CSV table of C-alpha atoms in Angstrom, one decimal:
chain,number,residue,atom,x,y,z
A,1,MET,CA,76.5,84.0,63.8
A,2,GLU,CA,77.3,84.0,67.6
A,3,LEU,CA,73.9,85.5,68.6
A,4,SER,CA,72.2,82.6,66.5
A,5,GLU,CA,69.9,80.2,68.3
A,6,ALA,CA,71.9,77.4,67.0
A,7,TRP,CA,75.2,78.7,68.6
A,8,LEU,CA,73.6,79.3,72.1
A,9,GLU,CA,71.8,76.1,72.0
A,10,THR,CA,75.1,74.5,71.5
A,11,ILE,CA,76.6,76.3,74.3
A,12,LEU,CA,73.8,75.4,76.7
A,13,LYS,CA,73.7,71.7,75.8
A,14,ARG,CA,77.5,71.4,76.6
A,15,ASP,CA,77.0,72.7,80.2
A,16,VAL,CA,76.4,70.1,82.8
A,17,LEU,CA,73.5,72.1,84.3
A,18,GLU,CA,71.9,73.2,81.3
A,19,ARG,CA,71.6,70.1,79.4
A,20,ASN,CA,67.9,69.8,79.9
A,21,VAL,CA,67.6,72.4,77.1
A,22,ALA,CA,66.2,70.8,74.0
A,23,ARG,CA,65.9,73.9,71.5
A,24,VAL,CA,66.5,77.6,71.9
A,25,ILE,CA,63.7,79.5,70.1
A,26,SER,CA,64.7,83.2,70.4
A,27,VAL,CA,67.1,85.6,71.7
A,28,GLU,CA,67.1,89.0,72.7
A,29,LYS,CA,69.9,91.2,73.7
A,30,GLU,CA,70.2,93.8,76.5
A,31,ASP,CA,72.7,96.2,78.1
A,32,VAL,CA,73.7,95.2,81.7
A,33,VAL,CA,75.6,98.2,82.9
A,34,ASN,CA,74.8,102.0,82.9
A,35,LYS,CA,77.1,104.5,81.5
A,36,GLY,CA,80.1,104.8,83.4
A,37,ASP,CA,79.9,101.7,85.3
A,38,ASN,CA,82.4,99.8,83.2
A,39,TYR,CA,85.0,100.7,80.8
A,40,ALA,CA,86.9,97.3,80.6
A,41,SER,CA,84.2,95.4,78.4
A,42,ASP,CA,81.1,95.5,76.7
A,43,ILE,CA,78.5,93.3,78.8
A,44,SER,CA,75.4,92.1,77.4
A,45,ARG,CA,72.3,90.0,78.9
A,46,LEU,CA,71.2,87.3,76.4
A,47,LYS,CA,67.6,86.8,77.2
A,48,MET,CA,66.3,83.3,75.8
A,49,ASP,CA,63.1,81.5,75.1
A,50,THR,CA,63.9,78.1,75.3
A,51,VAL,CA,62.1,74.5,75.1
A,52,LEU,CA,63.2,72.0,77.6
A,53,GLY,CA,63.6,68.0,77.0
A,54,SER,CA,60.0,68.0,78.8
A,55,GLY,CA,58.4,70.0,76.3
A,56,ARG,CA,58.1,72.8,78.8
A,57,MET,CA,58.9,76.4,77.9
A,58,ALA,CA,61.5,78.0,80.2
A,59,THR,CA,63.2,81.5,80.1
A,60,LYS,CA,66.6,81.7,80.4
A,61,SER,CA,69.6,84.4,80.3
A,62,LEU,CA,73.4,84.4,79.9
A,63,ILE,CA,75.8,87.0,80.4
A,64,MET,CA,77.9,87.9,77.5
A,65,LYS,CA,81.2,89.7,78.0
A,66,ARG,CA,83.3,91.0,74.9
A,67,VAL,CA,86.3,93.2,74.1
A,68,PRO,CA,85.1,96.6,73.4
A,69,ALA,CA,83.9,97.2,70.0
A,70,THR,CA,85.6,101.0,69.6
A,71,GLU,CA,89.0,101.0,68.4
A,72,LEU,CA,91.0,102.5,71.3
A,73,ARG,CA,89.2,101.0,74.1
A,74,ALA,CA,89.9,97.6,72.3
A,75,LYS,CA,93.4,98.7,71.7
A,76,TYR,CA,94.5,99.9,75.2
A,77,LEU,CA,92.8,97.1,76.8
A,78,GLY,CA,94.3,94.4,74.7
A,79,GLU,CA,97.9,96.2,75.5
A,80,TRP,CA,96.8,96.0,79.3
A,81,GLY,CA,96.1,92.1,79.1
A,82,LEU,CA,92.8,92.4,80.8
A,83,PHE,CA,91.0,90.1,78.9
A,84,LYS,CA,93.8,87.5,78.5
A,85,LYS,CA,94.1,87.7,82.4
A,86,GLU,CA,90.3,86.9,83.0
A,87,MET,CA,90.3,84.1,80.5
A,88,LYS,CA,93.1,82.5,82.8
A,89,MET,CA,91.0,83.1,85.8
A,90,TYR,CA,87.8,81.4,84.3
A,91,ASN,CA,89.5,78.4,82.1
A,92,SER,CA,92.3,77.7,84.6
A,93,VAL,CA,92.5,79.4,88.3
A,94,LEU,CA,88.7,79.2,89.2
A,95,PRO,CA,88.5,75.6,88.2
A,96,MET,CA,91.3,74.9,90.5
A,97,MET,CA,89.9,76.8,93.4
A,98,GLU,CA,86.5,74.8,93.2
A,99,ASP,CA,88.4,71.3,92.9
A,100,LEU,CA,90.1,72.7,96.0
A,101,LEU,CA,87.2,73.2,97.9
A,102,LYS,CA,85.6,69.9,96.8
A,103,SER,CA,88.6,68.1,97.9
A,104,VAL,CA,87.9,69.1,101.7
A,105,GLY,CA,84.2,68.6,101.4
A,106,TYR,CA,82.9,72.2,100.9
A,107,SER,CA,79.4,71.9,99.9
A,108,GLY,CA,78.4,75.8,99.8
A,109,GLU,CA,78.3,77.9,96.7
A,110,VAL,CA,81.6,79.2,95.1
A,111,MET,CA,82.1,82.8,95.2
A,112,TRP,CA,82.3,83.2,91.3
A,113,GLY,CA,79.7,82.7,88.4
A,114,ARG,CA,80.5,79.9,86.1
A,115,CYS,CA,81.9,80.6,82.7
A,116,LEU,CA,80.0,78.5,79.8
A,117,TYR,CA,82.3,79.4,77.1
A,118,THR,CA,85.3,81.5,75.9
A,119,ARG,CA,86.7,82.6,72.6
A,120,PRO,CA,90.0,83.3,73.2
A,121,ASN,CA,91.2,86.9,73.7
A,122,ASP,CA,87.7,88.3,73.2
A,123,LEU,CA,84.4,86.7,74.5
A,124,LEU,CA,83.1,85.0,77.4
A,125,ILE,CA,79.8,83.7,78.2
A,126,LEU,CA,78.8,83.5,81.8
A,127,GLU,CA,75.9,82.5,83.7
A,128,ASP,CA,73.7,85.3,84.9
A,129,MET,CA,73.9,85.9,88.6
A,130,LYS,CA,70.6,87.5,88.6
A,131,ASP,CA,68.8,84.4,87.3
A,132,LEU,CA,70.2,83.2,90.8
A,133,GLY,CA,68.9,85.4,92.9
A,134,TYR,CA,71.9,87.6,93.2
A,135,LYS,CA,71.7,91.6,93.0
A,136,MET,CA,74.3,94.4,93.2
A,137,ALA,CA,74.3,97.1,95.8
A,138,ASN,CA,74.0,100.4,95.5
A,139,ARG,CA,77.6,101.8,94.8
A,140,ARG,CA,76.9,105.5,96.1
A,141,GLU,CA,75.3,104.3,99.4
A,142,GLY,CA,78.1,102.0,100.3
A,143,LEU,CA,78.3,98.7,102.3
A,144,ASP,CA,77.0,98.4,105.7
A,145,LEU,CA,78.6,96.3,108.1
A,146,ASN,CA,76.9,93.2,107.6
A,147,HIS,CA,77.9,93.2,104.1
A,148,ALA,CA,81.3,94.4,105.0
A,149,ARG,CA,81.8,91.4,107.3
A,150,LEU,CA,80.7,89.2,104.6
A,151,VAL,CA,83.1,90.6,102.0
A,152,MET,CA,86.3,90.3,104.5
A,153,LYS,CA,85.3,86.7,105.2
A,154,SER,CA,85.1,85.8,101.6
A,155,LEU,CA,88.4,87.4,101.1
A,156,GLY,CA,89.9,85.4,103.7
A,157,ARG,CA,88.5,82.2,102.0
A,158,TYR,CA,89.5,83.4,98.3
A,159,HIS,CA,93.2,84.4,99.7
A,160,ALA,CA,93.5,81.0,101.3
A,161,LEU,CA,92.5,79.1,98.4
A,162,SER,CA,95.1,80.8,95.9
A,163,ALA,CA,97.9,80.6,98.6
A,164,THR,CA,97.2,76.7,99.1
A,165,LEU,CA,97.3,76.6,95.3
A,166,LYS,CA,100.4,78.4,95.0
A,167,GLU,CA,102.2,76.3,98.0
A,168,ARG,CA,101.5,73.2,95.8
A,169,GLY,CA,102.9,74.3,92.9
A,170,SER,CA,99.6,74.5,91.0
A,171,LEU,CA,99.0,78.1,90.5
A,172,ASP,CA,101.5,79.6,88.0
A,173,ILE,CA,101.6,82.9,88.6
A,174,GLU,CA,104.2,84.4,85.9
A,175,ASP,CA,101.4,86.2,83.8
A,176,LEU,CA,99.6,87.3,87.3
A,177,ARG,CA,102.3,89.5,88.4
A,178,GLU,CA,101.3,92.8,86.5
A,179,THR,CA,99.2,95.5,87.7
A,180,LEU,CA,97.7,98.5,85.6
A,181,PHE,CA,100.6,100.5,87.2
A,182,SER,CA,103.5,98.2,85.8
A,183,VAL,CA,102.1,98.5,82.3
A,184,HIS,CA,101.8,101.7,80.1
A,185,LYS,CA,103.7,103.6,82.8
A,186,ASP,CA,104.2,106.7,80.6
A,187,ASP,CA,100.2,106.9,80.3
A,188,MET,CA,99.8,105.9,83.8
A,189,LYS,CA,102.4,108.5,85.2
A,190,GLN,CA,100.5,111.3,83.4
A,191,TYR,CA,97.1,110.2,84.8
A,192,LEU,CA,98.0,109.9,88.1
A,193,ASP,CA,100.2,113.2,88.4
A,194,GLN,CA,97.1,115.0,86.9
A,195,LEU,CA,94.6,113.1,89.1
A,196,MET,CA,96.4,114.1,92.4
A,197,LYS,CA,96.9,117.5,91.4
A,198,VAL,CA,93.1,117.8,91.1
A,199,PHE,CA,92.2,116.0,94.1
A,200,ALA,CA,94.8,118.5,95.9
A,201,ASP,CA,93.3,121.5,94.2
A,202,VAL,CA,89.6,120.2,95.2
A,203,ILE,CA,90.6,119.9,98.5
A,204,ASP,CA,92.4,123.3,98.8
A,205,THR,CA,89.1,125.1,97.0
A,206,THR,CA,86.3,123.4,98.4
A,207,TRP,CA,86.9,121.2,101.8
A,208,GLY,CA,87.5,124.0,104.4
A,209,ASP,CA,90.6,125.6,106.3
A,210,GLU,CA,91.1,122.5,108.5
A,211,TRP,CA,91.9,120.1,105.5
A,212,LYS,CA,94.2,122.6,103.8
A,213,VAL,CA,97.1,121.0,105.6
A,214,TYR,CA,96.9,117.9,103.6
A,215,VAL,CA,97.1,119.9,100.3
A,216,PRO,CA,100.7,120.2,100.2
A,217,LYS,CA,101.2,116.5,101.4
A,218,ILE,CA,99.3,115.3,98.6
A,219,LYS,CA,101.1,117.6,95.9
A,220,THR,CA,104.2,116.0,96.8
A,221,LEU,CA,102.9,113.1,94.9
A,222,VAL,CA,102.9,114.9,91.7
A,223,GLY,CA,105.4,113.7,89.6
A,224,LYS,CA,106.5,110.7,91.8
A,225,CYS,CA,102.9,109.0,92.5
A,226,LEU,CA,103.5,106.0,89.9
A,227,GLU,CA,107.1,105.6,91.2
A,228,SER,CA,105.6,105.6,94.9
A,229,MET,CA,102.8,102.6,93.9
A,230,ASN,CA,105.2,100.7,92.1
A,231,GLN,CA,107.2,100.7,95.2
A,232,LEU,CA,104.3,99.5,97.3
A,233,TYR,CA,104.0,96.6,94.6
A,234,SER,CA,108.0,95.7,95.2
A,235,ASP,CA,107.7,96.1,98.9
A,236,LYS,CA,107.5,92.3,99.4
A,237,CYS,CA,105.1,90.9,101.9
A,238,ASP,CA,106.0,87.6,103.4
A,239,PHE,CA,102.5,86.2,102.6
A,240,GLN,CA,101.3,86.8,99.3
A,241,VAL,CA,98.0,85.8,97.7
A,242,LEU,CA,96.1,86.1,94.5
A,243,ASN,CA,94.7,89.5,94.7
A,244,HIS,CA,91.2,89.9,92.7
A,245,GLY,CA,92.4,93.4,91.8
A,246,ASP,CA,89.4,95.4,91.4
A,247,CYS,CA,87.6,94.5,94.4
A,248,TRP,CA,84.7,97.3,94.9
A,249,VAL,CA,81.1,97.2,95.5
A,250,ASN,CA,80.5,97.0,91.6
A,251,ASN,CA,82.2,94.0,91.3
A,252,MET,CA,80.4,91.7,93.9
A,253,MET,CA,76.9,90.8,93.9
A,254,PHE,CA,74.6,89.5,96.9
A,255,LYS,CA,72.1,87.2,97.6
A,256,TYR,CA,69.8,87.4,100.7
A,257,ASP,CA,67.2,85.0,102.4
A,258,GLU,CA,64.1,86.1,102.6
A,259,ASN,CA,63.0,89.0,104.6
A,260,ALA,CA,66.4,89.3,105.7
A,261,ASN,CA,68.5,92.6,105.2
A,262,ALA,CA,71.9,90.8,105.9
A,263,PRO,CA,73.4,89.2,102.8
A,264,SER,CA,73.9,85.3,103.0
A,265,SER,CA,76.1,84.7,100.0
A,266,ILE,CA,78.2,86.7,97.7
A,267,ARG,CA,79.7,86.1,94.6
A,268,PHE,CA,82.7,88.1,92.9
A,269,ILE,CA,82.5,89.1,89.2
A,270,ASP,CA,85.1,90.6,86.4
A,271,PHE,CA,88.5,89.2,87.0
A,272,GLN,CA,90.3,91.4,84.6
A,273,MET,CA,92.9,92.8,87.0
A,274,SER,CA,93.9,90.0,89.2
A,275,TYR,CA,97.6,89.8,90.3
A,276,TYR,CA,99.6,88.2,92.7
A,277,ASN,CA,101.1,90.4,95.6
A,278,SER,CA,100.3,91.2,99.3
A,279,TYR,CA,96.7,90.3,100.6
A,280,ALA,CA,96.3,94.0,101.8
A,281,PHE,CA,96.1,95.3,98.3
A,282,ASP,CA,92.4,93.7,98.0
A,283,LEU,CA,91.6,94.7,101.6
A,284,THR,CA,92.7,98.5,101.1
A,285,TYR,CA,91.0,98.7,97.9
A,286,PHE,CA,87.5,97.2,99.4
A,287,LEU,CA,87.6,99.8,102.7
A,288,THR,CA,88.7,102.7,100.7
A,289,SER,CA,86.0,102.2,98.0
A,290,SER,CA,83.2,100.6,99.0
A,291,VAL,CA,82.2,100.8,102.8
A,292,ARG,CA,79.9,103.4,104.3
A,293,PRO,CA,82.2,106.2,105.5
A,294,GLU,CA,81.3,105.9,109.3
A,295,ILE,CA,82.7,102.1,109.2
A,296,ARG,CA,86.0,103.9,108.2
A,297,ASP,CA,85.7,106.5,110.8
A,298,GLU,CA,85.2,103.8,113.6
A,299,ASP,CA,87.3,101.1,114.0
A,300,TYR,CA,88.1,99.2,111.2
A,301,GLY,CA,89.9,96.4,113.3
A,302,PRO,CA,87.1,94.3,113.7
A,303,LEU,CA,86.9,93.9,110.0
A,304,LEU,CA,90.5,93.0,109.5
A,305,GLN,CA,90.0,90.4,112.5
A,306,GLU,CA,87.0,89.0,110.4
A,307,TYR,CA,89.5,88.8,107.4
A,308,HIS,CA,92.2,87.0,109.6
A,309,THR,CA,89.8,84.8,111.4
A,310,SER,CA,88.5,83.6,107.9
A,311,LEU,CA,92.1,83.6,106.1
A,312,THR,CA,93.6,81.1,109.1
A,313,TRP,CA,90.7,79.0,109.4
A,314,HIS,CA,90.7,78.1,105.6
A,315,LEU,CA,94.2,77.7,105.4
A,316,LYS,CA,94.0,75.3,108.2
A,317,ARG,CA,91.0,73.1,106.3
A,318,PHE,CA,92.8,73.4,102.8
A,319,GLY,CA,96.0,72.1,104.4
A,320,TYR,CA,98.6,74.8,104.1
A,321,ALA,CA,101.7,73.9,105.1
A,322,GLY,CA,103.8,77.0,104.9
A,323,ASP,CA,105.3,78.7,108.0
A,324,ASN,CA,104.4,82.3,107.0
A,325,VAL,CA,100.5,82.5,107.8
A,326,PRO,CA,100.3,86.2,109.2
A,327,SER,CA,99.1,86.9,112.6
A,328,LEU,CA,96.1,89.4,113.4
A,329,ASP,CA,99.2,92.3,114.4
A,330,ASP,CA,100.8,91.1,110.9
A,331,VAL,CA,97.7,92.0,108.8
A,332,LYS,CA,97.0,95.2,110.5
A,333,GLU,CA,100.9,96.3,110.3
A,334,GLU,CA,100.5,95.1,106.5
A,335,PHE,CA,97.5,97.3,106.2
A,336,LYS,CA,99.2,100.3,107.7
A,337,ARG,CA,102.4,99.7,105.3
A,338,LYS,CA,99.9,99.9,102.2
A,339,SER,CA,98.1,103.0,103.3
A,340,LEU,CA,99.3,105.1,100.7
A,341,TYR,CA,97.3,103.1,98.4
A,342,ALA,CA,94.2,104.3,100.2
A,343,LEU,CA,95.2,107.9,99.7
A,344,ILE,CA,95.8,107.3,96.0
A,345,LEU,CA,92.3,105.6,95.8
A,346,ALA,CA,90.4,107.9,97.4
A,347,ALA,CA,91.0,110.2,94.4
A,348,MET,CA,91.1,107.4,91.8
A,349,MET,CA,88.2,104.9,92.9
A,350,LEU,CA,85.7,107.1,95.0
A,351,SER,CA,85.7,109.7,92.2
A,352,ILE,CA,84.6,106.9,90.1
A,353,VAL,CA,81.8,105.5,92.9
A,354,PHE,CA,80.2,108.7,93.1
A,355,ALA,CA,80.4,109.8,89.5
A,356,ASP,CA,76.7,110.6,88.2
A,357,PRO,CA,76.0,108.7,85.2
A,358,GLU,CA,75.2,111.6,83.4
A,359,ASP,CA,78.5,113.0,83.7
A,360,ALA,CA,80.2,110.0,82.9
A,361,PRO,CA,82.8,110.5,80.0
A,362,ASP,CA,82.8,108.8,76.7
A,363,MET,CA,86.0,106.7,77.3
A,364,GLU,CA,86.7,106.3,73.5
A,365,GLU,CA,86.6,110.5,73.2
A,366,LEU,CA,89.1,110.6,76.1
A,367,LEU,CA,91.5,108.3,74.6
A,368,LYS,CA,91.3,110.0,71.4
A,369,GLU,CA,92.1,113.2,73.3
A,370,PHE,CA,94.9,111.5,75.0
A,371,GLU,CA,96.7,110.1,71.8
A,372,LYS,CA,96.0,113.7,70.2
A,373,SER,CA,97.6,115.9,72.9
A,374,ASN,CA,99.6,113.5,75.3
A,375,VAL,CA,97.7,114.9,78.4
A,376,ALA,CA,95.8,112.9,80.8
A,377,ALA,CA,92.4,115.1,81.3
A,378,VAL,CA,90.7,114.4,84.8
A,379,ASP,CA,87.2,115.7,85.3
A,380,PRO,CA,86.9,117.6,89.0
A,381,ARG,CA,83.2,117.3,89.0
A,382,PRO,CA,82.9,113.8,90.4
A,383,MET,CA,84.8,115.2,93.5
A,384,MET,CA,82.7,118.2,94.5
A,385,GLY,CA,79.4,116.3,95.3
A,386,LYS,CA,78.5,115.7,99.1
A,387,GLY,CA,78.7,112.0,99.2
A,388,TYR,CA,82.6,112.1,97.4
A,389,THR,CA,83.6,114.7,100.0
A,390,ARG,CA,82.1,112.6,103.0
A,391,ALA,CA,83.8,109.5,101.9
A,392,ALA,CA,87.1,111.2,100.8
A,393,LYS,CA,87.5,113.1,104.1
A,394,SER,CA,87.1,109.5,106.0
A,395,VAL,CA,89.7,108.4,103.8
A,396,ILE,CA,92.1,111.2,104.5
A,397,SER,CA,91.5,110.7,108.7
A,398,LEU,CA,92.0,107.0,108.4
A,399,CYS,CA,95.2,107.7,106.4
A,400,ARG,CA,96.3,110.4,109.0
A,401,ARG,CA,95.7,107.8,112.0
A,402,LEU,CA,97.9,105.1,110.3
A,403,GLY,CA,100.8,107.6,109.5
A,404,THR,CA,100.5,107.8,105.9
A,405,PHE,CA,101.2,111.8,105.6
A,406,ASP,CA,104.3,111.4,108.0
A,407,GLY,CA,106.1,110.1,104.9
A,408,LEU,CA,104.9,112.6,102.5
């Protein structure tokens, strides 16, 4: 029933921007993401032939995002509360952010797509960013400096929105505190311990002698990686925000002016892992997972400055009255304090970024094996390629400069 023309017609007519649709004639469903690009939901594009009120024919498309159809993926993702969290973001938090933007006279595009329909706990219908001229970057190439600047500026604005709403008492963070590392702790502990063991072994056997000094340091995390992660989350920062939580290249789309290589606009997607904590988590996640290695090799300071300038400017524009706005030195120090997160992400996220789609695991089968053996399997193959090695080495070098290994 939910893919019927009448059902989609009702959804379109309810939306203020689509009320010129008189009838949906046909609908075709196609997969949106490639194998290995998304494990947390099933995503499809609904392409529709429609008749407008004027009688003219028009093709429209929407994105349908739903709870995975397979048993164990649905079970674990339900227990992690990911879909419930994203429902709250689209139904409550993002509309409040949009209202705040309008209240200060902001007339530009928002940093997220519109949600046209939700069905509690299992279904979202979203506008198709592709129809609006947005496209994804190549995750394996990494983002250049122009893209990185736009992301950091946009994170500054996004974080300022959340901080202002929280200060005004509008943002309820009660169910926005949990992270993937604070739920299913036993499962996450096994996975992280095995991940860091495999990471250390890959460095030891494939990177060369000059990198072996880091192997025993990384191996000290085996057995206490989850504890160390949760310590980072509990190490309170004076200025906290609502983090996107999964801020990597596959969860952002860019639009470009004609004949321009630099992006003019960005939309963040996928708000399933949002949580309230230090702003440095989003910054670390993005700079570790999504920029080209040479950006990490060189001075990342200007990007932190881009973030800080945007954050403070927007806090002032939104009327934030708190006395805890971080200075640029505070931002740099907080980024340094969270650098262990970058080290763990080098193993966890970069192996996803550089994984060959042909080698992408069947998540349902992995979960079946885990439930049988209670042992988390980590495939070392994504850590063997040249792209991964170059990127991971740049993160290790960054962590060395930040003093991460001094505490291990």
